[in-house]
């Protein structure tokens, strides 16, 4: 998003664009959102809780939970080097929306709320199955906060999804909330017997229509974080086995 000298979340497919601005800010520290922090700008801002985003190893640890040099598993490393950045508050309203990352932040710029990765387009959700939330339950609370804030803005923009007028974006927020509830129900069903968190991921992805060949090692590793976050908020039993830690729904 670009607005009167402010650029938010330069990255992803636009990582190579040198869009100059007085302020370069990011909603969070994932590698597809921070390319702008490489550029010259009077003000740069990354939420302090996401300071791990300034190093390649920190970003890998946050996304994957581990780091190993040149591993082909790291398919989401769009920026493959460390960042050097200074930080200060830009002249925008900050709205803390943790869940996708610990420090995920939405920004109110003018009359538009830029929500970053606080929620996703329907196709994105159905493609990946699990939304990438390190804290699923806080993400749901952040979504409710964004819905409340939507009453006082003219537009809402997200990073991974369609550009709609406000009414349809509010409908998309509701879709994300209902999708989260559905995902919790599928996770509960998968915990009917003793399973590992990775088995939960595979079962849920299959239940939601993914074929065996579509369930890649990278997708399982990525989705396992959200699955574990969901599991941590449920009443479960757990035990250590030769196959790893296994969980089962209580009662």
CSV table of C-alpha atoms in Angstrom, one decimal:
chain,number,residue,atom,x,y,z
A,1,UNK,CA,0.0,0.0,0.0
A,2,UNK,CA,1.3,3.5,-0.9
A,3,UNK,CA,-0.2,6.7,0.6
A,4,UNK,CA,1.4,10.2,0.5
A,5,UNK,CA,5.0,9.2,1.1
A,6,UNK,CA,4.2,6.1,3.1
A,7,UNK,CA,4.7,2.5,1.8
A,8,UNK,CA,3.5,-0.4,3.8
A,9,UNK,CA,4.6,-4.0,3.2
A,10,UNK,CA,6.8,-3.7,0.1
A,11,UNK,CA,7.7,-7.3,-0.6
A,12,UNK,CA,6.5,-10.5,-2.2
A,13,UNK,CA,6.3,-10.2,-6.0
A,14,UNK,CA,7.2,-6.6,-5.6
A,15,UNK,CA,10.5,-7.2,-3.7
A,16,UNK,CA,12.6,-6.0,-6.5
A,17,UNK,CA,10.8,-2.7,-7.0
A,18,UNK,CA,12.6,0.3,-5.5
A,19,UNK,CA,9.6,2.4,-4.5
A,20,UNK,CA,11.0,5.4,-2.7
A,21,UNK,CA,9.1,6.9,0.2
A,22,UNK,CA,9.7,9.0,3.3
A,23,UNK,CA,8.4,6.1,5.4
A,24,UNK,CA,8.8,2.4,4.8
A,25,UNK,CA,6.8,0.3,7.4
A,26,UNK,CA,5.9,-3.3,7.7
A,27,UNK,CA,3.0,-5.1,9.4
A,28,UNK,CA,5.2,-7.9,10.6
A,29,UNK,CA,8.6,-9.5,10.0
A,30,UNK,CA,7.9,-12.2,7.4
A,31,UNK,CA,10.2,-12.1,4.4
A,32,UNK,CA,7.5,-11.2,1.9
A,33,UNK,CA,6.6,-8.0,3.7
A,34,UNK,CA,10.0,-6.3,4.6
A,35,UNK,CA,11.8,-5.5,1.3
A,36,UNK,CA,11.0,-1.8,1.9
A,37,UNK,CA,13.2,-1.8,5.0
A,38,UNK,CA,16.2,-2.3,2.7
A,39,UNK,CA,15.6,1.0,1.0
A,40,UNK,CA,16.6,4.5,2.0
A,41,UNK,CA,13.8,6.2,4.0
A,42,UNK,CA,13.7,8.8,6.7
A,43,UNK,CA,11.5,6.6,8.8
A,44,UNK,CA,11.4,2.8,9.0
A,45,UNK,CA,9.2,0.8,11.3
A,46,UNK,CA,8.8,-2.9,12.2
A,47,UNK,CA,6.7,-3.8,15.2
A,48,UNK,CA,9.2,-4.4,18.1
A,49,UNK,CA,7.7,-7.9,18.9
A,50,UNK,CA,8.8,-8.9,15.4
A,51,UNK,CA,12.4,-7.8,15.6
A,52,UNK,CA,13.4,-11.4,14.7
A,53,UNK,CA,12.5,-10.3,11.2
A,54,UNK,CA,15.7,-8.4,10.8
A,55,UNK,CA,17.8,-11.6,10.5
A,56,UNK,CA,17.4,-14.4,8.1
A,57,UNK,CA,17.7,-17.1,10.8
A,58,UNK,CA,15.1,-15.3,12.9
A,59,UNK,CA,12.7,-15.2,10.0
A,60,UNK,CA,13.3,-18.9,9.3
A,61,UNK,CA,12.8,-19.8,13.0
A,62,UNK,CA,9.5,-17.9,13.0
A,63,UNK,CA,8.1,-19.4,9.9
A,64,UNK,CA,9.4,-22.9,10.1
A,65,UNK,CA,10.6,-23.4,13.7
A,66,UNK,CA,14.1,-24.3,12.6
A,67,UNK,CA,16.9,-23.2,10.3
A,68,UNK,CA,19.4,-25.1,8.2
A,69,UNK,CA,21.7,-23.5,5.6
A,70,UNK,CA,20.5,-23.8,2.0
A,71,UNK,CA,17.7,-26.4,2.8
A,72,UNK,CA,15.3,-26.8,-0.1
A,73,UNK,CA,12.4,-26.8,2.5
A,74,UNK,CA,12.7,-23.0,2.8
A,75,UNK,CA,10.5,-22.2,-0.1
A,76,UNK,CA,9.1,-19.0,1.4
A,77,UNK,CA,12.5,-17.2,1.9
A,78,UNK,CA,11.8,-14.4,-0.6
A,79,UNK,CA,14.5,-12.3,1.0
A,80,UNK,CA,17.6,-14.4,1.6
A,81,UNK,CA,19.8,-12.0,3.6
A,82,UNK,CA,19.8,-10.1,6.9
A,83,UNK,CA,18.2,-6.7,7.2
A,84,UNK,CA,19.7,-3.5,8.7
A,85,UNK,CA,17.0,-1.1,9.7
A,86,UNK,CA,16.3,1.8,12.1
A,87,UNK,CA,12.9,2.1,13.6
A,88,UNK,CA,10.6,4.9,14.6
A,89,UNK,CA,6.9,5.5,14.8
A,90,UNK,CA,5.5,6.7,11.4
A,91,UNK,CA,2.7,9.2,11.3
A,92,UNK,CA,-0.1,6.6,11.1
A,93,UNK,CA,-2.5,5.0,13.6
A,94,UNK,CA,-1.2,1.7,14.9
A,95,UNK,CA,-3.6,-1.2,15.7
A,96,UNK,CA,-2.1,-4.2,17.4
A,97,UNK,CA,-3.4,-7.4,15.8
A,98,UNK,CA,-1.3,-10.3,17.0
A,99,UNK,CA,-1.9,-13.8,15.8
A,100,UNK,CA,-0.2,-14.2,12.4
A,101,UNK,CA,3.0,-13.2,14.3
A,102,UNK,CA,3.4,-12.0,17.9
A,103,UNK,CA,3.8,-8.4,16.7
A,104,UNK,CA,1.5,-8.3,13.7
A,105,UNK,CA,0.2,-4.8,13.4
A,106,UNK,CA,-2.5,-3.2,11.2
A,107,UNK,CA,-2.3,0.5,10.1
A,108,UNK,CA,-4.9,3.1,9.7
A,109,UNK,CA,-3.7,5.4,7.0
A,110,UNK,CA,-6.2,8.1,6.0
A,111,UNK,CA,-9.5,6.4,5.9
A,112,UNK,CA,-8.1,3.0,4.9
A,113,UNK,CA,-7.3,0.2,7.3
A,114,UNK,CA,-4.4,-1.9,6.0
A,115,UNK,CA,-4.7,-5.3,7.8
A,116,UNK,CA,-1.7,-7.1,6.4
A,117,UNK,CA,-2.0,-10.8,7.1
A,118,UNK,CA,-4.6,-10.5,9.8
A,119,UNK,CA,-7.0,-12.4,7.5
A,120,UNK,CA,-6.9,-13.9,4.1
A,121,UNK,CA,-8.8,-14.2,0.8
A,122,UNK,CA,-11.1,-17.3,0.4
A,123,UNK,CA,-8.9,-18.8,-2.3
A,124,UNK,CA,-5.8,-18.4,-0.1
A,125,UNK,CA,-7.5,-20.1,2.8
A,126,UNK,CA,-8.9,-23.0,0.7
A,127,UNK,CA,-5.5,-23.5,-1.0
A,128,UNK,CA,-3.3,-23.6,2.1
A,129,UNK,CA,-6.1,-25.0,4.4
A,130,UNK,CA,-4.6,-23.7,7.6
A,131,UNK,CA,-4.2,-19.9,7.9
A,132,UNK,CA,-0.6,-19.1,9.0
A,133,UNK,CA,-1.2,-18.1,12.6
A,134,UNK,CA,1.4,-18.7,15.3
A,135,UNK,CA,-1.3,-18.0,17.8
A,136,UNK,CA,-4.6,-19.0,16.3
A,137,UNK,CA,-6.8,-18.0,19.3
A,138,UNK,CA,-5.3,-14.4,19.5
A,139,UNK,CA,-5.7,-14.2,15.7
A,140,UNK,CA,-9.4,-14.8,16.0
A,141,UNK,CA,-9.6,-12.0,18.7
A,142,UNK,CA,-7.7,-9.7,16.4
A,143,UNK,CA,-10.2,-10.4,13.6
A,144,UNK,CA,-13.0,-9.4,15.9
A,145,UNK,CA,-11.1,-6.2,16.7
A,146,UNK,CA,-10.6,-5.4,13.0
A,147,UNK,CA,-14.3,-6.0,12.3
A,148,UNK,CA,-15.2,-3.5,15.1
A,149,UNK,CA,-12.7,-1.0,13.6
A,150,UNK,CA,-14.2,-1.5,10.2
A,151,UNK,CA,-17.2,0.6,11.2
A,152,UNK,CA,-15.2,3.8,11.2
A,153,UNK,CA,-13.1,3.4,8.0
A,154,UNK,CA,-13.9,3.7,4.3
A,155,UNK,CA,-11.8,0.8,3.1
A,156,UNK,CA,-10.0,-2.3,4.2
A,157,UNK,CA,-6.9,-3.9,2.4
A,158,UNK,CA,-5.2,-7.2,3.1
A,159,UNK,CA,-1.9,-8.5,1.7
A,160,UNK,CA,-3.0,-11.9,0.4
A,161,UNK,CA,-6.4,-11.8,-1.1
A,162,UNK,CA,-8.8,-9.7,-3.3
A,163,UNK,CA,-9.4,-6.0,-3.3
A,164,UNK,CA,-13.0,-5.4,-2.5
A,165,UNK,CA,-15.1,-2.5,-1.4
A,166,UNK,CA,-15.7,-2.3,2.3
A,167,UNK,CA,-19.0,-4.3,2.5
A,168,UNK,CA,-17.4,-7.3,0.8
A,169,UNK,CA,-14.3,-7.0,2.9
A,170,UNK,CA,-16.4,-7.2,6.1
A,171,UNK,CA,-18.1,-10.3,4.6
A,172,UNK,CA,-14.6,-11.7,4.1
A,173,UNK,CA,-13.8,-11.1,7.7
A,174,UNK,CA,-16.9,-13.0,8.7
A,175,UNK,CA,-15.8,-15.8,6.3
A,176,UNK,CA,-12.4,-16.0,8.0
A,177,UNK,CA,-14.1,-16.2,11.4
A,178,UNK,CA,-16.4,-19.0,10.3
A,179,UNK,CA,-13.6,-20.8,8.6
A,180,UNK,CA,-11.6,-20.7,11.8
A,181,UNK,CA,-14.6,-22.3,13.7
A,182,UNK,CA,-14.8,-25.0,11.0
A,183,UNK,CA,-11.1,-25.6,11.2
A,184,UNK,CA,-11.3,-26.1,15.0
A,185,UNK,CA,-14.1,-28.7,14.5
A,186,UNK,CA,-12.0,-30.6,11.9
A,187,UNK,CA,-9.0,-30.6,14.3
A,188,UNK,CA,-11.2,-31.9,17.1
A,189,UNK,CA,-12.4,-34.7,14.8
A,190,UNK,CA,-8.9,-35.7,13.9
A,191,UNK,CA,-8.0,-36.0,17.6
A,192,UNK,CA,-10.6,-38.8,18.1
A,193,UNK,CA,-7.6,-41.2,18.6
A,194,UNK,CA,-4.0,-40.7,19.5
A,195,UNK,CA,-2.2,-38.7,16.7
A,196,UNK,CA,0.8,-36.5,16.3
A,197,UNK,CA,0.4,-32.8,15.3
A,198,UNK,CA,1.6,-33.6,11.8
A,199,UNK,CA,-1.0,-36.4,11.5
A,200,UNK,CA,-3.6,-33.8,12.5
A,201,UNK,CA,-2.5,-31.6,9.6
A,202,UNK,CA,-2.6,-34.4,7.1
A,203,UNK,CA,-6.1,-35.6,8.3
A,204,UNK,CA,-7.5,-32.1,8.2
A,205,UNK,CA,-6.1,-31.3,4.8
A,206,UNK,CA,-7.5,-34.6,3.4
A,207,UNK,CA,-10.9,-33.9,5.0
A,208,UNK,CA,-10.9,-30.5,3.3
A,209,UNK,CA,-10.3,-32.0,-0.1
A,210,UNK,CA,-6.5,-32.1,-0.6
A,211,UNK,CA,-5.1,-35.0,-2.6
A,212,UNK,CA,-2.1,-37.0,-1.3
A,213,UNK,CA,0.2,-35.4,-3.9
A,214,UNK,CA,-0.9,-31.9,-2.8
A,215,UNK,CA,0.1,-32.5,0.8
A,216,UNK,CA,3.9,-31.6,0.5
A,217,UNK,CA,6.5,-31.7,3.3
A,218,UNK,CA,6.7,-27.9,3.2
A,219,UNK,CA,2.9,-27.6,3.6
A,220,UNK,CA,2.8,-30.0,6.5
A,221,UNK,CA,5.7,-28.1,8.3
A,222,UNK,CA,4.1,-24.7,7.7
A,223,UNK,CA,0.6,-25.9,8.8
A,224,UNK,CA,1.8,-27.7,11.8
A,225,UNK,CA,2.4,-24.5,13.7
A,226,UNK,CA,-1.2,-23.4,13.4
A,227,UNK,CA,-2.4,-26.9,14.2
A,228,UNK,CA,-0.4,-26.9,17.4
A,229,UNK,CA,-1.7,-23.5,18.4
A,230,UNK,CA,-5.3,-24.8,17.9
A,231,UNK,CA,-4.5,-28.0,19.9
A,232,UNK,CA,-3.0,-25.9,22.7
A,233,UNK,CA,-6.4,-24.2,23.2
A,234,UNK,CA,-8.4,-27.4,23.4
A,235,UNK,CA,-8.8,-29.9,26.2
A,236,UNK,CA,-6.5,-32.7,25.2
A,237,UNK,CA,-4.5,-35.6,26.6
A,238,UNK,CA,-1.0,-36.1,25.4
A,239,UNK,CA,1.8,-38.6,25.7
A,240,UNK,CA,5.3,-39.2,24.3
A,241,UNK,CA,5.7,-42.2,22.0
A,242,UNK,CA,8.4,-43.5,19.6
A,243,UNK,CA,6.5,-41.6,16.8
A,244,UNK,CA,6.6,-38.4,18.8
A,245,UNK,CA,4.2,-36.5,21.0
A,246,UNK,CA,0.7,-37.6,20.4
A,247,UNK,CA,-2.6,-35.9,21.3
A,248,UNK,CA,-6.2,-37.0,21.9
A,249,UNK,CA,-9.2,-35.0,22.7
A,250,UNK,CA,-10.3,-35.3,26.3
A,251,UNK,CA,-13.7,-36.9,27.1
